[in-house]
PDB file of C-alpha atoms in Angstrom:
ATOM      1  CA  MET A 732      -6.538 -18.187 -11.890  1.00 43.00           C
ATOM      2  CA  SER A 733     -10.514 -17.606 -11.552  1.00 46.00           C
ATOM      3  CA  GLY A 734     -12.496 -16.247  -9.557  1.00 53.00           C
ATOM      4  CA  ALA A 735     -11.819 -13.212  -6.909  1.00 67.00           C
ATOM      5  CA  ALA A 736      -8.516 -11.518  -7.086  1.00 79.00           C
ATOM      6  CA  ARG A 737      -7.049 -13.201  -4.011  1.00 93.00           C
ATOM      7  CA  ARG A 738      -5.152 -10.671  -1.781  1.00 97.00           C
ATOM      8  CA  VAL A 739      -1.135 -10.743  -0.783  1.00 98.00           C
ATOM      9  CA  LEU A 740       0.406  -8.970   1.888  1.00 98.00           C
ATOM     10  CA  VAL A 741       4.427  -8.982   0.633  1.00 98.00           C
ATOM     11  CA  THR A 742       6.786  -8.417   3.525  1.00 98.00           C
ATOM     12  CA  GLY A 743      10.262  -7.236   2.711  1.00 98.00           C
ATOM     13  CA  ALA A 744       9.087  -5.332  -0.689  1.00 97.00           C
ATOM     14  CA  GLY A 745      12.279  -3.005  -1.181  1.00 96.00           C
ATOM     15  CA  GLY A 746      14.605  -6.134  -1.460  1.00 97.00           C
ATOM     16  CA  GLN A 747      15.168  -7.463  -4.839  1.00 97.00           C
ATOM     17  CA  LEU A 748      13.143 -10.762  -4.793  1.00 98.00           C
ATOM     18  CA  GLY A 749       9.961  -8.565  -2.886  1.00 98.00           C
ATOM     19  CA  ARG A 750      10.054  -5.750  -5.458  1.00 98.00           C
ATOM     20  CA  GLU A 751       9.454  -8.339  -8.207  1.00 98.00           C
ATOM     21  CA  LEU A 752       7.016  -9.512  -6.416  1.00 98.00           C
ATOM     22  CA  ALA A 753       5.179  -6.269  -6.346  1.00 98.00           C
ATOM     23  CA  VAL A 754       5.414  -6.244 -10.422  1.00 97.00           C
ATOM     24  CA  ARG A 755       4.527  -9.566 -10.945  1.00 97.00           C
ATOM     25  CA  LEU A 756       1.404 -10.785  -9.004  1.00 98.00           C
ATOM     26  CA  PRO A 757      -1.116  -8.338  -9.965  1.00 97.00           C
ATOM     27  CA  GLU A 758       0.454  -9.958 -13.927  1.00 96.00           C
ATOM     28  CA  TYR A 759      -1.221 -12.996 -12.631  1.00 95.00           C
ATOM     29  CA  GLY A 760      -4.264 -11.305 -11.424  1.00 95.00           C
ATOM     30  CA  TYR A 761      -3.486 -10.921  -7.792  1.00 97.00           C
ATOM     31  CA  GLU A 762      -4.178  -7.719  -5.680  1.00 97.00           C
ATOM     32  CA  VAL A 763      -1.396  -6.949  -3.888  1.00 98.00           C
ATOM     33  CA  VAL A 764       0.011  -5.077  -0.193  1.00 98.00           C
ATOM     34  CA  ALA A 765       4.084  -4.573  -0.964  1.00 98.00           C
ATOM     35  CA  LEU A 766       4.957  -3.005   2.112  1.00 98.00           C
ATOM     36  CA  GLY A 767       8.852  -2.808   2.624  1.00 96.00           C
ATOM     37  CA  HIS A 768      11.168  -2.393   6.151  1.00 94.00           C
ATOM     38  CA  GLY A 769      10.114   1.299   6.532  1.00 95.00           C
ATOM     39  CA  GLU A 770       6.215   0.431   6.704  1.00 97.00           C
ATOM     40  CA  LEU A 771       6.522  -3.156   8.510  1.00 98.00           C
ATOM     41  CA  ASP A 772       9.027  -4.544  10.749  1.00 98.00           C
ATOM     42  CA  VAL A 773       8.279  -8.240  10.864  1.00 98.00           C
ATOM     43  CA  SER A 774      10.448  -8.322  13.681  1.00 97.00           C
ATOM     44  CA  ASP A 775       7.962  -6.097  15.282  1.00 98.00           C
ATOM     45  CA  THR A 776       5.213  -9.140  16.481  1.00 97.00           C
ATOM     46  CA  ARG A 777       2.250  -5.356  17.642  1.00 97.00           C
ATOM     47  CA  ALA A 778       2.667  -4.415  13.882  1.00 98.00           C
ATOM     48  CA  VAL A 779       3.027  -7.822  12.348  1.00 98.00           C
ATOM     49  CA  GLY A 780      -0.963  -8.104  13.619  1.00 97.00           C
ATOM     50  CA  GLU A 781      -1.749  -4.870  13.297  1.00 98.00           C
ATOM     51  CA  ALA A 782      -0.851  -4.972   9.180  1.00 98.00           C
ATOM     52  CA  LEU A 783      -2.613  -8.106   8.899  1.00 97.00           C
ATOM     53  CA  ARG A 784      -5.450  -7.315  10.309  1.00 97.00           C
ATOM     54  CA  ARG A 785      -5.239  -4.016   8.205  1.00 97.00           C
ATOM     55  CA  HIS A 786      -4.700  -5.947   4.804  1.00 97.00           C
ATOM     56  CA  SER A 787      -6.559  -8.885   5.916  1.00 97.00           C
ATOM     57  CA  PRO A 788      -4.271 -10.880   3.107  1.00 98.00           C
ATOM     58  CA  GLU A 789      -5.243 -14.371   2.008  1.00 98.00           C
ATOM     59  CA  VAL A 790      -1.503 -14.955   1.348  1.00 98.00           C
ATOM     60  CA  VAL A 791       1.727 -13.463   2.951  1.00 98.00           C
ATOM     61  CA  ILE A 792       4.819 -13.507   1.347  1.00 98.00           C
ATOM     62  CA  ASN A 793       7.647 -13.043   3.184  1.00 98.00           C
ATOM     63  CA  ALA A 794      10.547 -11.601   1.519  1.00 98.00           C
ATOM     64  CA  ALA A 795      12.077  -9.629   4.841  1.00 98.00           C
ATOM     65  CA  ALA A 796      15.440 -10.962   5.856  1.00 98.00           C
ATOM     66  CA  TYR A 797      18.483  -9.908   7.401  1.00 97.00           C
ATOM     67  CA  THR A 798      20.922 -11.365   4.470  1.00 96.00           C
ATOM     68  CA  ASP A 799      24.103  -9.990   5.037  1.00 96.00           C
ATOM     69  CA  VAL A 800      25.747 -12.770   5.656  1.00 97.00           C
ATOM     70  CA  ASP A 801      28.639 -11.919   7.242  1.00 97.00           C
ATOM     71  CA  GLY A 802      26.993  -8.845   9.131  1.00 98.00           C
ATOM     72  CA  CYS A 803      25.136 -11.670  10.178  1.00 98.00           C
ATOM     73  CA  GLU A 804      28.125 -12.832  12.391  1.00 98.00           C
ATOM     74  CA  SER A 805      28.640 -10.007  14.078  1.00 98.00           C
ATOM     75  CA  GLU A 806      25.010  -9.099  14.770  1.00 98.00           C
ATOM     76  CA  ALA A 807      23.566 -12.538  15.555  1.00 98.00           C
ATOM     77  CA  GLY A 808      20.671 -10.538  18.007  1.00 98.00           C
ATOM     78  CA  LEU A 809      19.115  -8.709  15.002  1.00 98.00           C
ATOM     79  CA  ALA A 810      19.720 -11.757  12.671  1.00 98.00           C
ATOM     80  CA  TYR A 811      17.578 -14.182  14.681  1.00 98.00           C
ATOM     81  CA  ARG A 812      15.113 -11.132  15.455  1.00 98.00           C
ATOM     82  CA  VAL A 813      14.486 -10.316  11.192  1.00 98.00           C
ATOM     83  CA  ASN A 814      15.419 -14.334  10.097  1.00 98.00           C
ATOM     84  CA  ALA A 815      13.788 -16.240  13.141  1.00 98.00           C
ATOM     85  CA  LEU A 816      11.775 -14.344  15.225  1.00 98.00           C
ATOM     86  CA  GLY A 817       9.983 -11.988  11.979  1.00 98.00           C
ATOM     87  CA  PRO A 818       8.674 -15.347  10.571  1.00 98.00           C
ATOM     88  CA  ARG A 819       7.329 -16.807  14.104  1.00 98.00           C
ATOM     89  CA  ASN A 820       5.135 -13.614  14.327  1.00 98.00           C
ATOM     90  CA  LEU A 821       3.703 -13.862  10.949  1.00 98.00           C
ATOM     91  CA  ALA A 822       3.117 -18.009  11.135  1.00 98.00           C
ATOM     92  CA  GLN A 823       1.493 -17.179  14.282  1.00 98.00           C
ATOM     93  CA  LEU A 824      -0.867 -14.061  12.778  1.00 97.00           C
ATOM     94  CA  CYS A 825      -1.166 -16.691   9.814  1.00 98.00           C
ATOM     95  CA  GLU A 826      -2.516 -19.744  11.511  1.00 98.00           C
ATOM     96  CA  ARG A 827      -4.973 -17.160  13.703  1.00 97.00           C
ATOM     97  CA  LEU A 828      -6.234 -14.941  10.835  1.00 96.00           C
ATOM     98  CA  GLY A 829      -6.762 -17.963   8.812  1.00 96.00           C
ATOM     99  CA  CYS A 830      -4.137 -16.979   5.933  1.00 97.00           C
ATOM    100  CA  GLU A 831      -1.202 -18.565   3.784  1.00 98.00           C
ATOM    101  CA  LEU A 832       2.424 -17.996   4.658  1.00 98.00           C
ATOM    102  CA  LEU A 833       4.713 -18.934   1.970  1.00 98.00           C
ATOM    103  CA  HIS A 834       8.953 -17.972   3.649  1.00 98.00           C
ATOM    104  CA  VAL A 835      11.276 -17.216   1.489  1.00 98.00           C
ATOM    105  CA  SER A 836      14.773 -19.652   2.362  1.00 98.00           C
ATOM    106  CA  THR A 837      18.352 -20.067   1.466  1.00 98.00           C
ATOM    107  CA  ASN A 838      20.587 -23.003   0.082  1.00 98.00           C
ATOM    108  CA  TYR A 839      22.334 -21.205   3.218  1.00 98.00           C
ATOM    109  CA  VAL A 840      20.813 -24.287   5.763  1.00 98.00           C
ATOM    110  CA  PHE A 841      22.825 -26.682   4.483  1.00 98.00           C
ATOM    111  CA  ASP A 842      26.590 -27.274   4.954  1.00 98.00           C
ATOM    112  CA  GLY A 843      27.238 -27.573   1.409  1.00 98.00           C
ATOM    113  CA  ARG A 844      29.376 -30.785   1.855  1.00 98.00           C
ATOM    114  CA  SER A 845      27.352 -32.842  -0.367  1.00 97.00           C
ATOM    115  CA  GLU A 846      28.200 -34.512  -3.727  1.00 96.00           C
ATOM    116  CA  ARG A 847      25.147 -33.677  -5.740  1.00 97.00           C
ATOM    117  CA  PRO A 848      22.158 -30.676  -5.374  1.00 98.00           C
ATOM    118  CA  TYR A 849      20.454 -30.658  -2.186  1.00 98.00           C
ATOM    119  CA  ALA A 850      16.784 -31.692  -2.555  1.00 97.00           C
ATOM    120  CA  PRO A 851      13.786 -30.469  -0.612  1.00 97.00           C
ATOM    121  CA  TRP A 852      13.833 -33.311   1.681  1.00 97.00           C
ATOM    122  CA  ASP A 853      17.653 -33.315   2.787  1.00 98.00           C
ATOM    123  CA  ARG A 854      18.933 -32.847   7.042  1.00 98.00           C
ATOM    124  CA  PRO A 855      19.448 -29.058   7.316  1.00 98.00           C
ATOM    125  CA  ASN A 856      23.101 -28.413   8.690  1.00 98.00           C
ATOM    126  CA  PRO A 857      24.084 -24.434   8.909  1.00 98.00           C
ATOM    127  CA  ILE A 858      27.238 -23.224   8.930  1.00 98.00           C
ATOM    128  CA  SER A 859      27.021 -19.972   9.484  1.00 98.00           C
ATOM    129  CA  VAL A 860      24.639 -17.609  11.835  1.00 98.00           C
ATOM    130  CA  TYR A 861      22.879 -16.951   9.304  1.00 98.00           C
ATOM    131  CA  GLY A 862      22.078 -19.775   7.845  1.00 98.00           C
ATOM    132  CA  ALA A 863      21.283 -20.973  11.739  1.00 98.00           C
ATOM    133  CA  THR A 864      19.226 -18.320  12.019  1.00 98.00           C
ATOM    134  CA  LYS A 865      17.148 -18.430   8.793  1.00 98.00           C
ATOM    135  CA  LEU A 866      16.569 -22.650   9.235  1.00 98.00           C
ATOM    136  CA  ALA A 867      15.280 -21.283  12.832  1.00 98.00           C
ATOM    137  CA  GLY A 868      12.771 -19.286  11.019  1.00 98.00           C
ATOM    138  CA  GLU A 869      11.400 -22.254   8.266  1.00 98.00           C
ATOM    139  CA  GLU A 870      11.047 -23.897  12.069  1.00 98.00           C
ATOM    140  CA  TYR A 871       8.736 -21.955  13.725  1.00 98.00           C
ATOM    141  CA  VAL A 872       6.543 -21.289   9.843  1.00 98.00           C
ATOM    142  CA  ARG A 873       6.355 -25.098  10.122  1.00 98.00           C
ATOM    143  CA  HIS A 874       5.451 -25.448  13.073  1.00 98.00           C
ATOM    144  CA  LEU A 875       2.963 -22.643  14.542  1.00 98.00           C
ATOM    145  CA  THR A 876       1.041 -22.405  11.282  1.00 98.00           C
ATOM    146  CA  SER A 877      -0.473 -25.469   9.151  1.00 97.00           C
ATOM    147  CA  ARG A 878      -0.757 -23.340   5.879  1.00 97.00           C
ATOM    148  CA  TRP A 879       2.463 -22.631   4.644  1.00 98.00           C
ATOM    149  CA  TYR A 880       5.381 -23.214   2.102  1.00 98.00           C
ATOM    150  CA  ILE A 881       8.846 -23.307   1.901  1.00 98.00           C
ATOM    151  CA  VAL A 882      10.787 -21.495  -0.587  1.00 98.00           C
ATOM    152  CA  ARG A 883      14.066 -21.927  -0.940  1.00 98.00           C
ATOM    153  CA  THR A 884      16.340 -20.160  -3.489  1.00 98.00           C
ATOM    154  CA  ALA A 885      20.074 -18.849  -3.982  1.00 98.00           C
ATOM    155  CA  GLY A 886      22.347 -16.644  -5.672  1.00 97.00           C
ATOM    156  CA  VAL A 887      19.448 -13.957  -6.632  1.00 98.00           C
ATOM    157  CA  TYR A 888      20.312 -11.153  -8.434  1.00 98.00           C
ATOM    158  CA  GLY A 889      17.938  -8.335  -9.802  1.00 97.00           C
ATOM    159  CA  GLU A 890      16.929  -4.651  -8.987  1.00 94.00           C
ATOM    160  CA  GLY A 891      19.640  -4.018  -5.877  1.00 92.00           C
ATOM    161  CA  ARG A 892      23.059  -4.371  -4.582  1.00 92.00           C
ATOM    162  CA  ASN A 893      24.221  -7.852  -5.793  1.00 96.00           C
ATOM    163  CA  PHE A 894      27.567 -10.018  -7.223  1.00 97.00           C
ATOM    164  CA  VAL A 895      26.871  -9.163 -10.874  1.00 97.00           C
ATOM    165  CA  ARG A 896      26.587  -5.177 -10.082  1.00 97.00           C
ATOM    166  CA  THR A 897      29.699  -5.604  -8.234  1.00 97.00           C
ATOM    167  CA  MET A 898      31.373  -7.491 -10.126  1.00 97.00           C
ATOM    168  CA  LEU A 899      30.215  -4.659 -13.109  1.00 96.00           C
ATOM    169  CA  ARG A 900      31.091  -1.670 -10.990  1.00 96.00           C
ATOM    170  CA  ALA A 901      34.801  -3.693 -10.338  1.00 96.00           C
ATOM    171  CA  ALA A 902      35.385  -4.236 -13.780  1.00 95.00           C
ATOM    172  CA  ARG A 903      35.534  -0.500 -14.323  1.00 93.00           C
ATOM    173  CA  GLU A 904      38.171   0.200 -11.674  1.00 94.00           C
ATOM    174  CA  ARG A 905      40.575  -2.277 -12.574  1.00 93.00           C
ATOM    175  CA  LYS A 906      41.246  -5.542 -15.542  1.00 92.00           C
ATOM    176  CA  THR A 907      41.768  -8.120 -13.419  1.00 96.00           C
ATOM    177  CA  LEU A 908      39.669  -9.766 -10.697  1.00 97.00           C
ATOM    178  CA  LYS A 909      40.030 -12.312  -8.173  1.00 96.00           C
ATOM    179  CA  VAL A 910      37.219 -14.566  -8.063  1.00 96.00           C
ATOM    180  CA  LYS A 911      36.420 -18.104  -5.578  1.00 96.00           C
ATOM    181  CA  ASP A 912      36.090 -21.339  -8.055  1.00 96.00           C
ATOM    182  CA  ASP A 913      35.658 -23.329  -5.150  1.00 96.00           C
ATOM    183  CA  GLU A 914      31.904 -22.666  -4.132  1.00 97.00           C
ATOM    184  CA  HIS A 915      28.641 -23.932  -6.645  1.00 97.00           C
ATOM    185  CA  ILE A 916      24.960 -22.599  -7.060  1.00 97.00           C
ATOM    186  CA  SER A 917      22.774 -21.855  -9.316  1.00 97.00           C
ATOM    187  CA  PRO A 918      22.347 -18.050 -10.138  1.00 98.00           C
ATOM    188  CA  THR A 919      18.630 -16.788  -9.224  1.00 98.00           C
ATOM    189  CA  TYR A 920      17.006 -13.782 -11.328  1.00 98.00           C
ATOM    190  CA  ALA A 921      14.858 -12.340  -9.170  1.00 98.00           C
ATOM    191  CA  ARG A 922      12.344 -12.027 -11.899  1.00 98.00           C
ATOM    192  CA  ASP A 923      12.649 -15.605 -12.461  1.00 98.00           C
ATOM    193  CA  LEU A 924      12.012 -16.343  -9.140  1.00 98.00           C
ATOM    194  CA  ALA A 925       9.273 -14.628  -8.570  1.00 98.00           C
ATOM    195  CA  GLY A 926       7.337 -16.461 -11.549  1.00 98.00           C
ATOM    196  CA  GLY A 927       8.523 -19.983 -10.074  1.00 98.00           C
ATOM    197  CA  ILE A 928       6.737 -18.801  -6.273  1.00 98.00           C
ATOM    198  CA  ILE A 929       3.791 -17.639  -8.207  1.00 97.00           C
ATOM    199  CA  ARG A 930       2.917 -20.936  -9.750  1.00 97.00           C
ATOM    200  CA  VAL A 931       3.815 -22.517  -6.076  1.00 97.00           C
ATOM    201  CA  LEU A 932       1.139 -20.061  -4.881  1.00 96.00           C
ATOM    202  CA  GLU A 933      -1.086 -21.166  -7.608  1.00 95.00           C
ATOM    203  CA  GLY A 934      -0.788 -24.762  -6.782  1.00 94.00           C
ATOM    204  CA  ARG A 935      -2.175 -24.408  -3.401  1.00 93.00           C
ATOM    205  CA  LEU A 936       0.002 -27.866  -2.113  1.00 95.00           C
ATOM    206  CA  TYR A 937       1.537 -27.072   0.825  1.00 97.00           C
ATOM    207  CA  GLY A 938       5.493 -27.818   1.957  1.00 97.00           C
ATOM    208  CA  VAL A 939       9.296 -27.489   1.160  1.00 98.00           C
ATOM    209  CA  TYR A 940      10.151 -26.215  -2.782  1.00 98.00           C
ATOM    210  CA  HIS A 941      13.714 -25.346  -4.065  1.00 98.00           C
ATOM    211  CA  ILE A 942      13.477 -22.474  -6.814  1.00 98.00           C
ATOM    212  CA  THR A 943      16.473 -21.853  -8.604  1.00 98.00           C
ATOM    213  CA  ASN A 944      17.397 -21.068 -12.177  1.00 98.00           C
ATOM    214  CA  SER A 945      18.407 -24.518 -13.297  1.00 97.00           C
ATOM    215  CA  GLY A 946      22.287 -25.230 -14.232  1.00 97.00           C
ATOM    216  CA  ALA A 947      25.173 -24.610 -11.566  1.00 98.00           C
ATOM    217  CA  CYS A 948      28.343 -23.007 -11.549  1.00 98.00           C
ATOM    218  CA  SER A 949      31.374 -21.252  -9.479  1.00 98.00           C
ATOM    219  CA  TRP A 950      31.368 -17.841  -8.567  1.00 98.00           C
ATOM    220  CA  HIS A 951      34.236 -17.790 -10.697  1.00 98.00           C
ATOM    221  CA  GLU A 952      32.505 -19.385 -13.856  1.00 98.00           C
ATOM    222  CA  PHE A 953      29.051 -16.606 -13.313  1.00 98.00           C
ATOM    223  CA  ALA A 954      31.518 -13.910 -13.143  1.00 98.00           C
ATOM    224  CA  ARG A 955      32.956 -14.589 -16.633  1.00 98.00           C
ATOM    225  CA  GLU A 956      30.002 -15.290 -17.980  1.00 98.00           C
ATOM    226  CA  ILE A 957      29.049 -12.016 -16.773  1.00 98.00           C
ATOM    227  CA  PHE A 958      32.020 -10.334 -18.915  1.00 97.00           C
ATOM    228  CA  ARG A 959      31.432 -12.356 -21.722  1.00 97.00           C
ATOM    229  CA  ILE A 960      27.958 -11.155 -21.969  1.00 97.00           C
ATOM    230  CA  ALA A 961      28.699  -7.673 -21.105  1.00 96.00           C
ATOM    231  CA  GLY A 962      31.781  -7.566 -23.773  1.00 95.00           C
ATOM    232  CA  MET A 963      34.283  -6.104 -21.136  1.00 95.00           C
ATOM    233  CA  ASP A 964      37.940  -7.548 -21.448  1.00 95.00           C
ATOM    234  CA  VAL A 965      38.669  -8.839 -17.949  1.00 96.00           C
ATOM    235  CA  GLU A 966      41.314 -11.331 -16.310  1.00 97.00           C
ATOM    236  CA  VAL A 967      39.640 -13.308 -13.954  1.00 97.00           C
ATOM    237  CA  VAL A 968      41.399 -15.493 -11.864  1.00 97.00           C
ATOM    238  CA  PRO A 969      40.224 -18.487 -10.180  1.00 97.00           C
ATOM    239  CA  VAL A 970      41.250 -18.460  -6.394  1.00 96.00           C
ATOM    240  CA  PRO A 971      40.207 -21.001  -3.321  1.00 96.00           C
ATOM    241  CA  SER A 972      38.041 -19.574  -0.606  1.00 94.00           C
ATOM    242  CA  SER A 973      40.512 -20.429   1.973  1.00 92.00           C
ATOM    243  CA  GLY A 974      42.670 -17.391   0.006  1.00 87.00           C
ATOM    244  CA  TYR A 975      39.507 -14.698   0.988  1.00 83.00           C
ATOM    245  CA  PRO A 976      38.879 -15.644   4.854  1.00 89.00           C
ATOM    246  CA  LEU A 977      35.358 -13.787   5.507  1.00 93.00           C
ATOM    247  CA  PRO A 978      33.689 -13.924   9.123  1.00 97.00           C
ATOM    248  CA  ALA A 979      30.897 -16.760   7.754  1.00 97.00           C
ATOM    249  CA  ALA A 980      31.379 -20.246   6.222  1.00 96.00           C
ATOM    250  CA  ARG A 981      29.795 -20.471   2.991  1.00 96.00           C
ATOM    251  CA  PRO A 982      28.681 -23.911   1.695  1.00 97.00           C
ATOM    252  CA  PRO A 983      31.177 -25.211  -1.173  1.00 97.00           C
ATOM    253  CA  ASN A 984      28.260 -27.416  -2.245  1.00 98.00           C
ATOM    254  CA  GLY A 985      25.010 -23.974  -2.420  1.00 98.00           C
ATOM    255  CA  VAL A 986      23.297 -25.917  -5.408  1.00 98.00           C
ATOM    256  CA  LEU A 987      19.620 -26.753  -4.997  1.00 98.00           C
ATOM    257  CA  SER A 988      17.355 -29.375  -6.464  1.00 96.00           C
ATOM    258  CA  SER A 989      14.171 -29.248  -7.558  1.00 88.00           C
ATOM    259  CA  PRO A 990      12.150 -32.761  -8.241  1.00 89.00           C
ATOM    260  CA  ASP A 991       8.634 -31.327  -7.568  1.00 86.00           C
ATOM    261  CA  GLY A 992       8.821 -27.905  -8.063  1.00 86.00           C
ATOM    262  CA  PRO A 993       8.834 -25.601 -10.815  1.00 92.00           C
ATOM    263  CA  ALA A 994      11.074 -25.404 -13.300  1.00 93.00           C
ATOM    264  CA  LEU A 995      13.246 -22.403 -14.246  1.00 97.00           C
ATOM    265  CA  ARG A 996      15.035 -21.252 -17.378  1.00 98.00           C
ATOM    266  CA  HIS A 997      18.883 -21.940 -17.453  1.00 98.00           C
ATOM    267  CA  TRP A 998      21.014 -19.105 -15.607  1.00 98.00           C
ATOM    268  CA  ARG A 999      22.587 -18.171 -18.989  1.00 98.00           C
ATOM    269  CA  GLU A1000      19.760 -17.380 -20.329  1.00 98.00           C
ATOM    270  CA  ALA A1001      18.165 -15.385 -17.689  1.00 98.00           C
ATOM    271  CA  LEU A1002      22.116 -13.356 -16.587  1.00 98.00           C
ATOM    272  CA  ALA A1003      21.655 -12.395 -20.722  1.00 98.00           C
ATOM    273  CA  GLU A1004      18.365 -11.166 -20.691  1.00 98.00           C
ATOM    274  CA  TYR A1005      18.990  -9.252 -17.037  1.00 98.00           C
ATOM    275  CA  LEU A1006      21.771  -7.437 -18.377  1.00 97.00           C
ATOM    276  CA  ARG A1007      20.433  -6.629 -21.256  1.00 96.00           C
ATOM    277  CA  GLU A1008      18.178  -3.839 -19.428  1.00 93.00           C
ATOM    278  CA  GLU A1009      21.013  -3.627 -16.883  1.00 92.00           C
ATOM    279  CA  LEU A1010      23.457  -2.574 -19.890  1.00 90.00           C
ATOM    280  CA  GLY A1011      20.757  -0.737 -21.782  1.00 83.00           C
ATOM    281  CA  ARG A1012      19.778   1.499 -18.112  1.00 78.00           C
ATOM    282  CA  GLU A1013      23.426   2.203 -18.356  1.00 69.00           C
ATOM    283  CA  GLN A1014      24.023   3.602 -21.621  1.00 67.00           C
ATOM    284  CA  HIS A1015      20.797   5.825 -20.967  1.00 57.00           C
ATOM    285  CA  THR A1016      21.696   7.687 -18.100  1.00 57.00           C
TER     286      THR A1016
END
């Protein structure tokens, strides 16, 4: 990046992706204002306006979301306020103030019935409240501002509550775990995702992007690789989704393709790095 540093305001800075963006953006020469939910509720129109006017960002990255997929089913109003009206508020204010908006979305906007990975131009068809509200947020961004990027991702893990930590914790309590083998994703390390988002910003080409670590697997395969790398003796039994009914439906194929977006390293390589750091921290606590 050349010239004066661009100021970026990150919402949802307390989440896994938001934390990585707050760390990585300055490494690329950006000036960062990182606001967690306690500092900025994106569903509060007045608060969004005040924050954007106070900090005068050139770019806003919206990493704020209500991501409890099952919780969204019982709290649809809250999910809509955060996942749809939040992006609406940001889009309207960004358009008015002349700044760019990069909105982070999800593979859950698709129904998962495709036999191939989903491309950015494929038609969304969400099958859960979470997916529907995230799609509504995308639509607000598309229609209410002219300087937008939408980045869809999947299976994110990093510094916070996530599948990897859940598996490690469960394995310490029992030696046999049942994990779904009929839902597929591309597990994505939040640190790598942050780097991909920065590359999108550097490119200055508006539009829809899919960014995940490369490769794909079932949740069952993901769990087995976690324990292999961690050196833990755990039996991982494959089970169908029907064996574990949950309030929200999940897309059986949640894999995204990115023909023109930033290419990230293979998910196994990213997971190995994450686990080295994660297990290293545990040994020193």
